[in-house]
Amino acid sequence: MTTQTTETSSPMDQREDLLVVKDLKKHFRIDRKTVLKAVDGISFSIKKGETLGLVGESGCGKSTVGRTLTRIYEPTAGEVGFGGANIGGRIDRATKRRLNHDMQMIFQDPYSSLNPRMTVAEIVSEGLVIHNPDMKQKERDKRVQELLELVGLNKSHAGRYPHEFSGGQRQRIGIARALAVEPKFIVADEPIAALDVSIQAQIVNLLKELQKDRGLTYLFIAHDLSMVKYISDRIAVMYLGKIVELAESEALYEKPLHPYTQALLSAIPLPDPEKERTREQIILTGDVPSPTDVPSGCRFRTRCPFAMDSCAVIDPEFREVEPGRQVACHLYDPEVMAKEGKEVTVR
Ligand code: SF4
């Protein structure tokens, strides 16, 4: 089986890598004969201060990526480098503790991710209690107040309980909790999916501001491409456990190369009614196959409008097709296209 190779970043971006992932896999054994390949060999890197958007339909494995990087799940295989240290295999207790400090998660559902029996102050200060046990209560209270103000709440909220807040406010509490220990890297797992559209923009703007002020690095997971554009420097598109395209955000929106990316983008309504009326929409047929029974060759072939004979037998390599852009599709592979008697055409 072809594995994904590490992408080459844009020559424009010379920042240092914070996270480097090589051929990461997370498989779950369901029973003696069945293995669910949630993440099946993905490679990417994220630079310090960068936001990588990770997009795909529900069940494509994107949340499993976030949970595997933060070691909620143990990886099945692959390498993960973080700040120069290898954290992909077995890690000792001290490394786990350091990761729990340096990597934080913001969860999708602000309704269930906060303990209803804890006050906001207790929720936000949980990490401080663990990682700064010597911090005095007074100091901790002051820090909680600062954090609440930082995320657009106020200090009077500290003594209240999660049910007293709206969805957007609860997500702000979740962000304050993640920031409390001053992490380097945040996995935001669909942090806006459960919120009203008007609130979504506020949370995205807040995350952007915090990133600018604190040099944070984000993996921003989302199930559609509409909002992710506004926060991501680059976007990786995932399908059935693999990344099928990775590019700078603008380039991806301007000229999506993978047929799956094209289909996802064509489902987003355009603000210009004239363009919306005349554009070509790609409607995907069929259901997403089960990750316990992945199709041979290209895993997208059962739904791809451009599938060729080679697609059923050769797993497309995730390769750079232009600077800063990688795609896993035979349409951009001169060798496979020659075998098919066709020419490579960039759509
Ligand atoms: Fe479609 Fe073939 Fe490209 Fe897969 S490799 S996306 S099936 S054209």
GROMACS .gro file of C-alpha atoms and ligand atoms in nm:
model
  355
    1MET     CA    1   0.000   0.000   0.000
    2THR     CA    2   0.126   0.349  -0.081
    3THR     CA    3   0.188   0.569   0.219
    4GLN     CA    4   0.173   0.943   0.231
    5THR     CA    5   0.501   1.134   0.216
    6THR     CA    6   0.580   1.449   0.414
    7GLU     CA    7   0.472   1.762   0.233
    8THR     CA    8   0.713   2.031   0.124
    9SER     CA    9   0.602   2.363   0.263
   10SER     CA   10   0.568   2.675   0.056
   11PRO     CA   11   0.900   2.850  -0.001
   12MET     CA   12   0.723   3.163   0.130
   13ASP     CA   13   0.703   3.015   0.476
   14GLN     CA   14   1.033   2.968   0.651
   15ARG     CA   15   0.898   2.923   1.005
   16GLU     CA   16   1.013   2.629   1.212
   17ASP     CA   17   0.795   2.316   1.231
   18LEU     CA   18   0.627   2.260   1.567
   19LEU     CA   19   0.457   1.933   1.472
   20VAL     CA   20   0.576   1.678   1.216
   21VAL     CA   21   0.358   1.374   1.149
   22LYS     CA   22   0.478   1.084   0.932
   23ASP     CA   23   0.260   0.796   0.820
   24LEU     CA   24   0.042   0.813   1.132
   25LYS     CA   25  -0.211   0.532   1.174
   26LYS     CA   26  -0.483   0.473   1.428
   27HIS     CA   27  -0.669   0.146   1.382
   28PHE     CA   28  -0.934   0.007   1.617
   29ARG     CA   29  -0.989  -0.368   1.641
   30ILE     CA   30  -1.364  -0.429   1.645
   31ASP     CA   31  -1.351  -0.809   1.664
   32ARG     CA   32  -1.120  -1.093   1.558
   33LYS     CA   33  -1.173  -1.029   1.187
   34THR     CA   34  -1.259  -0.660   1.170
   35VAL     CA   35  -1.025  -0.363   1.197
   36LEU     CA   36  -1.155  -0.007   1.167
   37LYS     CA   37  -0.889   0.202   0.995
   38ALA     CA   38  -0.988   0.544   1.128
   39VAL     CA   39  -0.654   0.703   1.037
   40ASP     CA   40  -0.461   0.509   0.777
   41GLY     CA   41  -0.120   0.662   0.714
   42ILE     CA   42  -0.120   1.040   0.706
   43SER     CA   43   0.171   1.284   0.691
   44PHE     CA   44   0.178   1.657   0.746
   45SER     CA   45   0.355   1.924   0.945
   46ILE     CA   46   0.244   2.243   1.119
   47LYS     CA   47   0.471   2.542   1.166
   48LYS     CA   48   0.494   2.746   1.483
   49GLY     CA   49   0.215   3.004   1.484
   50GLU     CA   50   0.036   2.839   1.192
   51THR     CA   51  -0.321   2.711   1.165
   52LEU     CA   52  -0.376   2.394   0.968
   53GLY     CA   53  -0.740   2.327   0.888
   54LEU     CA   54  -0.835   1.958   0.874
   55VAL     CA   55  -1.156   1.904   0.681
   56GLY     CA   56  -1.368   1.606   0.580
   57GLU     CA   57  -1.711   1.450   0.613
   58SER     CA   58  -1.817   1.305   0.943
   59GLY     CA   59  -1.650   0.966   1.003
   60CYS     CA   60  -1.343   1.044   0.787
   61GLY     CA   61  -1.108   1.015   1.085
   62LYS     CA   62  -1.029   1.381   1.145
   63SER     CA   63  -1.128   1.384   1.515
   64THR     CA   64  -0.926   1.065   1.565
   65VAL     CA   65  -0.622   1.252   1.428
   66GLY     CA   66  -0.668   1.521   1.697
   67ARG     CA   67  -0.718   1.265   1.971
   68THR     CA   68  -0.417   1.062   1.860
   69LEU     CA   69  -0.188   1.366   1.848
   70THR     CA   70  -0.292   1.469   2.199
   71ARG     CA   71  -0.249   1.106   2.314
   72ILE     CA   72  -0.609   1.053   2.415
   73TYR     CA   73  -0.559   0.754   2.181
   74GLU     CA   74  -0.234   0.563   2.142
   75PRO     CA   75  -0.114   0.570   1.780
   76THR     CA   76  -0.110   0.231   1.601
   77ALA     CA   77   0.193   0.326   1.391
   78GLY     CA   78   0.382   0.624   1.257
   79GLU     CA   79   0.603   0.902   1.384
   80VAL     CA   80   0.504   1.223   1.558
   81GLY     CA   81   0.763   1.491   1.629
   82PHE     CA   82   0.664   1.777   1.857
   83GLY     CA   83   0.902   2.064   1.931
   84GLY     CA   84   1.190   1.841   1.818
   85ALA     CA   85   1.098   1.544   2.045
   86ASN     CA   86   0.963   1.213   1.916
   87ILE     CA   87   0.624   1.153   2.080
   88GLY     CA   88   0.487   0.898   1.835
   89GLY     CA   89   0.562   0.570   2.011
   90ARG     CA   90   0.550   0.471   2.375
   91ILE     CA   91   0.608   0.772   2.597
   92ASP     CA   92   0.706   0.786   2.961
   93ARG     CA   93   0.503   0.954   3.233
   94ALA     CA   94   0.712   1.273   3.232
   95THR     CA   95   0.667   1.317   2.855
   96LYS     CA   96   0.293   1.252   2.887
   97ARG     CA   97   0.272   1.517   3.156
   98ARG     CA   98   0.464   1.765   2.941
   99LEU     CA   99   0.233   1.695   2.648
  100ASN     CA  100  -0.073   1.742   2.867
  101HIS     CA  101   0.066   2.086   2.937
  102ASP     CA  102   0.190   2.184   2.590
  103MET     CA  103  -0.107   2.044   2.391
  104GLN     CA  104  -0.465   2.134   2.473
  105MET     CA  105  -0.797   2.053   2.310
  106ILE     CA  106  -1.107   2.261   2.253
  107PHE     CA  107  -1.402   2.028   2.204
  108GLN     CA  108  -1.694   2.042   1.966
  109ASP     CA  109  -1.982   2.043   2.207
  110PRO     CA  110  -1.968   2.324   2.461
  111TYR     CA  111  -2.276   2.169   2.626
  112SER     CA  112  -2.120   1.837   2.720
  113SER     CA  113  -1.751   1.923   2.746
  114LEU     CA  114  -1.790   2.124   3.068
  115ASN     CA  115  -1.864   1.949   3.396
  116PRO     CA  116  -2.207   2.082   3.505
  117ARG     CA  117  -2.122   2.041   3.874
  118MET     CA  118  -1.812   2.260   3.861
  119THR     CA  119  -1.805   2.639   3.870
  120VAL     CA  120  -1.641   2.826   3.584
  121ALA     CA  121  -1.346   2.908   3.813
  122GLU     CA  122  -1.298   2.539   3.895
  123ILE     CA  123  -1.320   2.439   3.528
  124VAL     CA  124  -1.075   2.703   3.406
  125SER     CA  125  -0.826   2.646   3.689
  126GLU     CA  126  -0.821   2.264   3.662
  127GLY     CA  127  -0.502   2.265   3.453
  128LEU     CA  128  -0.337   2.514   3.688
  129VAL     CA  129  -0.406   2.289   3.986
  130ILE     CA  130  -0.240   1.997   3.804
  131HIS     CA  131   0.052   2.173   3.642
  132ASN     CA  132   0.119   2.455   3.896
  133PRO     CA  133   0.041   2.287   4.229
  134ASP     CA  134   0.242   2.549   4.417
  135MET     CA  135   0.033   2.838   4.289
  136LYS     CA  136  -0.152   3.011   4.573
  137GLN     CA  137  -0.534   3.021   4.561
  138LYS     CA  138  -0.533   3.402   4.539
  139GLU     CA  139  -0.294   3.394   4.245
  140ARG     CA  140  -0.504   3.125   4.077
  141ASP     CA  141  -0.822   3.331   4.120
  142LYS     CA  142  -0.648   3.629   3.962
  143ARG     CA  143  -0.532   3.414   3.670
  144VAL     CA  144  -0.886   3.282   3.617
  145GLN     CA  145  -1.020   3.637   3.609
  146GLU     CA  146  -0.757   3.740   3.355
  147LEU     CA  147  -0.839   3.439   3.138
  148LEU     CA  148  -1.213   3.509   3.149
  149GLU     CA  149  -1.152   3.866   3.041
  150LEU     CA  150  -0.915   3.749   2.771
  151VAL     CA  151  -1.189   3.537   2.610
  152GLY     CA  152  -1.453   3.810   2.633
  153LEU     CA  153  -1.625   3.704   2.956
  154ASN     CA  154  -1.598   3.890   3.286
  155LYS     CA  155  -1.472   3.809   3.631
  156SER     CA  156  -1.822   3.793   3.780
  157HIS     CA  157  -1.875   3.477   3.572
  158ALA     CA  158  -1.617   3.283   3.775
  159GLY     CA  159  -1.862   3.163   4.043
  160ARG     CA  160  -2.137   3.054   3.803
  161TYR     CA  161  -2.213   2.711   3.655
  162PRO     CA  162  -2.204   2.609   3.285
  163HIS     CA  163  -2.585   2.586   3.251
  164GLU     CA  164  -2.610   2.960   3.316
  165PHE     CA  165  -2.433   3.038   2.986
  166SER     CA  166  -2.519   3.038   2.615
  167GLY     CA  167  -2.342   2.803   2.370
  168GLY     CA  168  -2.100   3.074   2.255
  169GLN     CA  169  -2.016   3.169   2.614
  170ARG     CA  170  -1.959   2.804   2.704
  171GLN     CA  171  -1.718   2.770   2.415
  172ARG     CA  172  -1.535   3.078   2.548
  173ILE     CA  173  -1.508   2.900   2.885
  174GLY     CA  174  -1.364   2.597   2.701
  175ILE     CA  175  -1.108   2.824   2.532
  176ALA     CA  176  -1.013   2.987   2.866
  177ARG     CA  177  -0.964   2.637   3.012
  178ALA     CA  178  -0.738   2.540   2.720
  179LEU     CA  179  -0.531   2.859   2.755
  180ALA     CA  180  -0.488   2.839   3.134
  181VAL     CA  181  -0.159   2.647   3.125
  182GLU     CA  182  -0.022   2.847   2.830
  183PRO     CA  183   0.000   2.562   2.580
  184LYS     CA  184   0.203   2.573   2.257
  185PHE     CA  185  -0.042   2.378   2.045
  186ILE     CA  186  -0.421   2.360   2.044
  187VAL     CA  187  -0.637   2.103   1.868
  188ALA     CA  188  -0.974   2.270   1.809
  189ASP     CA  189  -1.209   1.982   1.729
  190GLU     CA  190  -1.506   2.133   1.545
  191PRO     CA  191  -1.521   2.415   1.801
  192ILE     CA  192  -1.794   2.604   1.616
  193ALA     CA  193  -2.007   2.320   1.476
  194ALA     CA  194  -2.266   2.332   1.757
  195LEU     CA  195  -2.300   2.712   1.751
  196ASP     CA  196  -2.529   2.953   1.563
  197VAL     CA  197  -2.373   3.102   1.249
  198SER     CA  198  -2.352   3.452   1.405
  199ILE     CA  199  -2.163   3.312   1.706
  200GLN     CA  200  -1.934   3.098   1.488
  201ALA     CA  201  -1.765   3.408   1.343
  202GLN     CA  202  -1.710   3.551   1.693
  203ILE     CA  203  -1.536   3.235   1.814
  204VAL     CA  204  -1.322   3.212   1.499
  205ASN     CA  205  -1.220   3.578   1.542
  206LEU     CA  206  -1.138   3.519   1.909
  207LEU     CA  207  -0.916   3.222   1.820
  208LYS     CA  208  -0.741   3.431   1.554
  209GLU     CA  209  -0.676   3.718   1.796
  210LEU     CA  210  -0.542   3.483   2.062
  211GLN     CA  211  -0.313   3.325   1.806
  212LYS     CA  212  -0.177   3.664   1.701
  213ASP     CA  213  -0.114   3.777   2.058
  214ARG     CA  214   0.025   3.450   2.193
  215GLY     CA  215   0.189   3.286   1.891
  216LEU     CA  216  -0.035   2.979   1.926
  217THR     CA  217  -0.034   2.694   1.677
  218TYR     CA  218  -0.367   2.534   1.585
  219LEU     CA  219  -0.501   2.222   1.424
  220PHE     CA  220  -0.853   2.337   1.339
  221ILE     CA  221  -1.084   2.046   1.262
  222ALA     CA  222  -1.406   2.113   1.069
  223HIS     CA  223  -1.657   1.915   0.867
  224ASP     CA  224  -1.709   2.173   0.594
  225LEU     CA  225  -1.492   2.417   0.409
  226SER     CA  226  -1.697   2.734   0.459
  227MET     CA  227  -1.566   2.875   0.790
  228VAL     CA  228  -1.231   2.699   0.797
  229LYS     CA  229  -1.098   2.928   0.523
  230TYR     CA  230  -1.105   3.231   0.754
  231ILE     CA  231  -0.880   3.080   1.017
  232SER     CA  232  -0.650   2.841   0.829
  233ASP     CA  233  -0.318   2.919   0.664
  234ARG     CA  234  -0.327   2.581   0.496
  235ILE     CA  235  -0.597   2.318   0.466
  236ALA     CA  236  -0.574   1.937   0.457
  237VAL     CA  237  -0.873   1.750   0.315
  238MET     CA  238  -0.933   1.403   0.457
  239TYR     CA  239  -1.132   1.116   0.309
  240LEU     CA  240  -1.176   0.776   0.472
  241GLY     CA  241  -0.865   0.790   0.690
  242LYS     CA  242  -0.625   0.960   0.447
  243ILE     CA  243  -0.534   1.314   0.348
  244VAL     CA  244  -0.620   1.352  -0.021
  245GLU     CA  245  -0.515   1.716  -0.070
  246LEU     CA  246  -0.312   1.970   0.124
  247ALA     CA  247  -0.259   2.327   0.010
  248GLU     CA  248  -0.251   2.689   0.117
  249SER     CA  249  -0.606   2.803   0.188
  250GLU     CA  250  -0.633   3.059  -0.092
  251ALA     CA  251  -0.492   2.818  -0.349
  252LEU     CA  252  -0.726   2.541  -0.238
  253TYR     CA  253  -1.034   2.761  -0.272
  254GLU     CA  254  -0.916   2.914  -0.599
  255LYS     CA  255  -0.826   2.586  -0.767
  256PRO     CA  256  -0.914   2.264  -0.586
  257LEU     CA  257  -0.736   1.974  -0.756
  258HIS     CA  258  -0.867   1.655  -0.595
  259PRO     CA  259  -1.217   1.558  -0.716
  260TYR     CA  260  -1.329   1.523  -0.352
  261THR     CA  261  -1.212   1.876  -0.266
  262GLN     CA  262  -1.386   2.000  -0.580
  263ALA     CA  263  -1.709   1.834  -0.468
  264LEU     CA  264  -1.687   1.973  -0.113
  265LEU     CA  265  -1.625   2.324  -0.243
  266SER     CA  266  -1.898   2.307  -0.502
  267ALA     CA  267  -2.148   2.240  -0.221
  268ILE     CA  268  -2.078   2.581  -0.060
  269PRO     CA  269  -2.317   2.850  -0.191
  270LEU     CA  270  -2.137   3.146  -0.356
  271PRO     CA  271  -2.225   3.498  -0.236
  272ASP     CA  272  -2.250   3.622  -0.598
  273PRO     CA  273  -2.592   3.503  -0.734
  274GLU     CA  274  -2.470   3.518  -1.097
  275LYS     CA  275  -2.167   3.299  -1.024
  276GLU     CA  276  -2.382   3.069  -0.814
  277ARG     CA  277  -2.629   3.020  -1.103
  278THR     CA  278  -2.366   2.944  -1.365
  279ARG     CA  279  -2.111   2.735  -1.178
  280GLU     CA  280  -2.078   2.363  -1.225
  281GLN     CA  281  -2.176   2.161  -0.919
  282ILE     CA  282  -2.021   1.822  -0.852
  283ILE     CA  283  -2.274   1.598  -0.685
  284LEU     CA  284  -2.120   1.295  -0.520
  285THR     CA  285  -2.309   0.972  -0.565
  286GLY     CA  286  -2.307   0.677  -0.328
  287ASP     CA  287  -2.228   0.662   0.041
  288VAL     CA  288  -1.891   0.692   0.209
  289PRO     CA  289  -1.757   0.333   0.231
  290SER     CA  290  -1.698   0.182   0.573
  291PRO     CA  291  -1.351   0.231   0.724
  292THR     CA  292  -1.367  -0.142   0.806
  293ASP     CA  293  -1.390  -0.223   0.433
  294VAL     CA  294  -1.184   0.032   0.243
  295PRO     CA  295  -1.205   0.007  -0.142
  296SER     CA  296  -0.897  -0.119  -0.328
  297GLY     CA  297  -0.676   0.131  -0.510
  298CYS     CA  298  -0.802   0.485  -0.459
  299ARG     CA  299  -1.043   0.487  -0.165
  300PHE     CA  300  -1.247   0.764  -0.330
  301ARG     CA  301  -1.302   0.569  -0.653
  302THR     CA  302  -1.653   0.445  -0.563
  303ARG     CA  303  -1.776   0.805  -0.562
  304CYS     CA  304  -1.537   0.974  -0.803
  305PRO     CA  305  -1.683   1.105  -1.132
  306PHE     CA  306  -1.339   1.074  -1.297
  307ALA     CA  307  -1.248   0.719  -1.189
  308MET     CA  308  -1.038   0.520  -1.441
  309ASP     CA  309  -0.931   0.153  -1.455
  310SER     CA  310  -0.603   0.227  -1.270
  311CYS     CA  311  -0.798   0.380  -0.980
  312ALA     CA  312  -0.926   0.036  -0.875
  313VAL     CA  313  -0.578  -0.117  -0.852
  314ILE     CA  314  -0.326   0.155  -0.767
  315ASP     CA  315  -0.343   0.351  -0.442
  316PRO     CA  316  -0.254   0.707  -0.552
  317GLU     CA  317   0.060   0.848  -0.395
  318PHE     CA  318   0.023   1.168  -0.192
  319ARG     CA  319   0.268   1.379  -0.388
  320GLU     CA  320   0.362   1.738  -0.448
  321VAL     CA  321   0.215   1.856  -0.778
  322GLU     CA  322   0.308   2.221  -0.741
  323PRO     CA  323   0.501   2.413  -0.473
  324GLY     CA  324   0.321   2.380  -0.139
  325ARG     CA  325   0.044   2.162  -0.282
  326GLN     CA  326   0.006   1.786  -0.247
  327VAL     CA  327  -0.262   1.566  -0.394
  328ALA     CA  328  -0.337   1.193  -0.391
  329CYS     CA  329  -0.497   1.145  -0.732
  330HIS     CA  330  -0.388   0.972  -1.053
  331LEU     CA  331  -0.521   1.260  -1.264
  332TYR     CA  332  -0.199   1.446  -1.172
  333ASP     CA  333   0.037   1.152  -1.213
  334PRO     CA  334   0.193   1.150  -1.562
  335GLU     CA  335   0.292   0.781  -1.537
  336VAL     CA  336  -0.056   0.654  -1.455
  337MET     CA  337  -0.218   0.887  -1.705
  338ALA     CA  338   0.021   0.761  -1.977
  339LYS     CA  339  -0.085   0.405  -1.891
  340GLU     CA  340  -0.447   0.517  -1.931
  341GLY     CA  341  -0.358   0.681  -2.265
  342LYS     CA  342  -0.454   1.025  -2.130
  343GLU     CA  343  -0.276   1.350  -2.059
  344VAL     CA  344  -0.245   1.521  -1.723
  345THR     CA  345  -0.484   1.814  -1.722
  346VAL     CA  346  -0.506   2.058  -1.434
  347ARG     CA  347  -0.873   2.134  -1.397
  348SF4    FE1  348  -1.081   0.980  -0.875
  348SF4    FE2  349  -0.898   0.809  -0.963
  348SF4    FE3  350  -0.826   1.048  -0.868
  348SF4    FE4  351  -0.916   0.859  -0.706
  348SF4     S1  352  -0.728   0.851  -0.823
  348SF4     S2  353  -0.972   1.070  -0.704
  348SF4     S3  354  -1.073   0.762  -0.832
  348SF4     S4  355  -0.947   1.006  -1.051
   0.00000   0.00000   0.00000
